[in-house]
Amino acid sequence: MEYQYILESVQLLQKDFDLPSPHESISREELIALLEPVVRQLLDRDFERLLQICYRVDLGEVRLKQILHESNPEQMSRELSEALVNRQIQKIEIRKRYQ
């Protein structure tokens, strides 16, 4: 079941982050690794767009501020990528539960 949620998350995140299409089966860790360089680039070059995506994904202001203010700068893109993937999966699980 989680695999299906990850596939749906890939499709949603591809729209926002212009991610390349992953191979047929992808794990949560692989998705985070795919997303991380894109998030790093946005952190460095287009922070405003990154914030817009975070709000659209509904990451949560408290979680976003926590990552931006408390994370080690070298780990920030990784932690933000994890948070975005986890939030997308959570939203899909909630949607499926209440269909």
mmCIF file of C-alpha atoms in Angstrom:
data_model
loop_
_atom_site.group_PDB
_atom_site.id
_atom_site.type_symbol
_atom_site.label_atom_id
_atom_site.label_comp_id
_atom_site.label_asym_id
_atom_site.label_seq_id
_atom_site.Cartn_x
_atom_site.Cartn_y
_atom_site.Cartn_z
ATOM 1 C CA MET A 1 0.000 0.000 0.000
ATOM 2 C CA GLU A 2 2.762 2.474 0.866
ATOM 3 C CA TYR A 3 4.339 1.824 -2.530
ATOM 4 C CA GLN A 4 1.175 3.135 -4.205
ATOM 5 C CA TYR A 5 1.313 6.250 -2.011
ATOM 6 C CA ILE A 6 4.936 6.804 -3.034
ATOM 7 C CA LEU A 7 4.021 6.533 -6.724
ATOM 8 C CA GLU A 8 1.252 9.086 -6.277
ATOM 9 C CA SER A 9 3.654 11.328 -4.349
ATOM 10 C CA VAL A 10 6.145 11.135 -7.213
ATOM 11 C CA GLN A 11 3.470 12.326 -9.634
ATOM 12 C CA LEU A 12 2.495 15.240 -7.394
ATOM 13 C CA LEU A 13 6.074 16.274 -6.676
ATOM 14 C CA GLN A 14 7.038 16.022 -10.352
ATOM 15 C CA LYS A 15 4.632 18.862 -11.129
ATOM 16 C CA ASP A 16 6.092 21.221 -8.545
ATOM 17 C CA PHE A 17 9.759 20.328 -8.856
ATOM 18 C CA ASP A 18 10.126 19.292 -12.519
ATOM 19 C CA LEU A 19 11.573 15.970 -11.400
ATOM 20 C CA PRO A 20 12.681 13.421 -13.981
ATOM 21 C CA SER A 21 10.498 10.353 -14.249
ATOM 22 C CA PRO A 22 11.930 7.699 -11.948
ATOM 23 C CA HIS A 23 12.294 4.059 -12.889
ATOM 24 C CA GLU A 24 9.298 1.796 -12.402
ATOM 25 C CA SER A 25 9.765 1.043 -8.702
ATOM 26 C CA ILE A 26 10.989 3.723 -6.360
ATOM 27 C CA SER A 27 11.328 3.738 -2.606
ATOM 28 C CA ARG A 28 10.725 6.611 -0.223
ATOM 29 C CA GLU A 29 14.505 7.008 0.188
ATOM 30 C CA GLU A 30 15.057 7.076 -3.565
ATOM 31 C CA LEU A 31 12.357 9.713 -3.958
ATOM 32 C CA ILE A 32 13.972 11.850 -1.252
ATOM 33 C CA ALA A 33 17.354 11.439 -2.987
ATOM 34 C CA LEU A 34 15.788 12.456 -6.311
ATOM 35 C CA LEU A 35 14.197 15.533 -4.761
ATOM 36 C CA GLU A 36 17.159 16.688 -2.665
ATOM 37 C CA PRO A 37 19.323 18.286 -5.410
ATOM 38 C CA VAL A 38 16.315 20.189 -6.749
ATOM 39 C CA VAL A 39 15.467 21.477 -3.266
ATOM 40 C CA ARG A 40 19.122 22.447 -2.743
ATOM 41 C CA GLN A 41 19.114 24.423 -5.981
ATOM 42 C CA LEU A 42 15.890 26.190 -5.024
ATOM 43 C CA LEU A 43 17.298 27.015 -1.596
ATOM 44 C CA ASP A 44 20.284 28.631 -3.288
ATOM 45 C CA ARG A 45 18.686 30.272 -6.305
ATOM 46 C CA ASP A 46 14.902 30.586 -6.037
ATOM 47 C CA PHE A 47 13.954 30.602 -2.368
ATOM 48 C CA GLU A 48 10.624 32.324 -3.038
ATOM 49 C CA ARG A 49 9.517 29.547 -5.397
ATOM 50 C CA LEU A 50 10.558 26.938 -2.834
ATOM 51 C CA LEU A 51 8.432 28.654 -0.186
ATOM 52 C CA GLN A 52 5.457 28.754 -2.553
ATOM 53 C CA ILE A 53 5.794 25.025 -3.210
ATOM 54 C CA CYS A 54 6.080 24.273 0.519
ATOM 55 C CA TYR A 55 2.873 26.177 1.197
ATOM 56 C CA ARG A 56 1.093 24.520 -1.742
ATOM 57 C CA VAL A 57 2.166 21.095 -0.469
ATOM 58 C CA ASP A 58 0.884 22.253 2.939
ATOM 59 C CA LEU A 59 4.117 21.421 4.702
ATOM 60 C CA GLY A 60 3.117 23.580 7.630
ATOM 61 C CA GLU A 61 4.624 26.857 8.683
ATOM 62 C CA VAL A 62 5.929 25.544 12.004
ATOM 63 C CA ARG A 63 7.721 22.588 10.379
ATOM 64 C CA LEU A 64 9.120 24.762 7.595
ATOM 65 C CA LYS A 65 10.467 27.355 10.027
ATOM 66 C CA GLN A 66 11.920 24.600 12.207
ATOM 67 C CA ILE A 67 13.863 23.174 9.265
ATOM 68 C CA LEU A 68 14.987 26.581 7.985
ATOM 69 C CA HIS A 69 16.109 27.894 11.369
ATOM 70 C CA GLU A 70 17.353 24.813 13.220
ATOM 71 C CA SER A 71 18.831 22.517 10.573
ATOM 72 C CA ASN A 72 22.492 22.219 9.858
ATOM 73 C CA PRO A 73 22.929 24.095 6.529
ATOM 74 C CA GLU A 74 24.448 21.007 4.893
ATOM 75 C CA GLN A 75 21.448 18.909 5.937
ATOM 76 C CA MET A 76 18.727 21.455 5.200
ATOM 77 C CA SER A 77 17.910 20.277 1.664
ATOM 78 C CA ARG A 78 17.784 16.661 2.868
ATOM 79 C CA GLU A 79 15.483 17.456 5.802
ATOM 80 C CA LEU A 80 13.233 19.617 3.648
ATOM 81 C CA SER A 81 13.043 16.878 0.992
ATOM 82 C CA GLU A 82 12.116 14.300 3.640
ATOM 83 C CA ALA A 83 9.457 16.591 5.082
ATOM 84 C CA LEU A 84 7.936 17.258 1.643
ATOM 85 C CA VAL A 85 7.829 13.567 0.710
ATOM 86 C CA ASN A 86 6.390 12.581 4.091
ATOM 87 C CA ARG A 87 3.726 15.300 3.862
ATOM 88 C CA GLN A 88 2.676 14.224 0.362
ATOM 89 C CA ILE A 89 2.384 10.595 1.483
ATOM 90 C CA GLN A 90 0.421 11.674 4.560
ATOM 91 C CA LYS A 91 -2.014 13.703 2.428
ATOM 92 C CA ILE A 92 -2.573 10.740 0.092
ATOM 93 C CA GLU A 93 -3.153 8.376 3.042
ATOM 94 C CA ILE A 94 -5.704 10.770 4.528
ATOM 95 C CA ARG A 95 -7.494 11.170 1.195
ATOM 96 C CA LYS A 96 -7.704 7.369 0.735
ATOM 97 C CA ARG A 97 -8.920 6.870 4.278
ATOM 98 C CA TYR A 98 -11.823 9.280 3.885
ATOM 99 C CA GLN A 99 -12.924 8.454 0.339
#
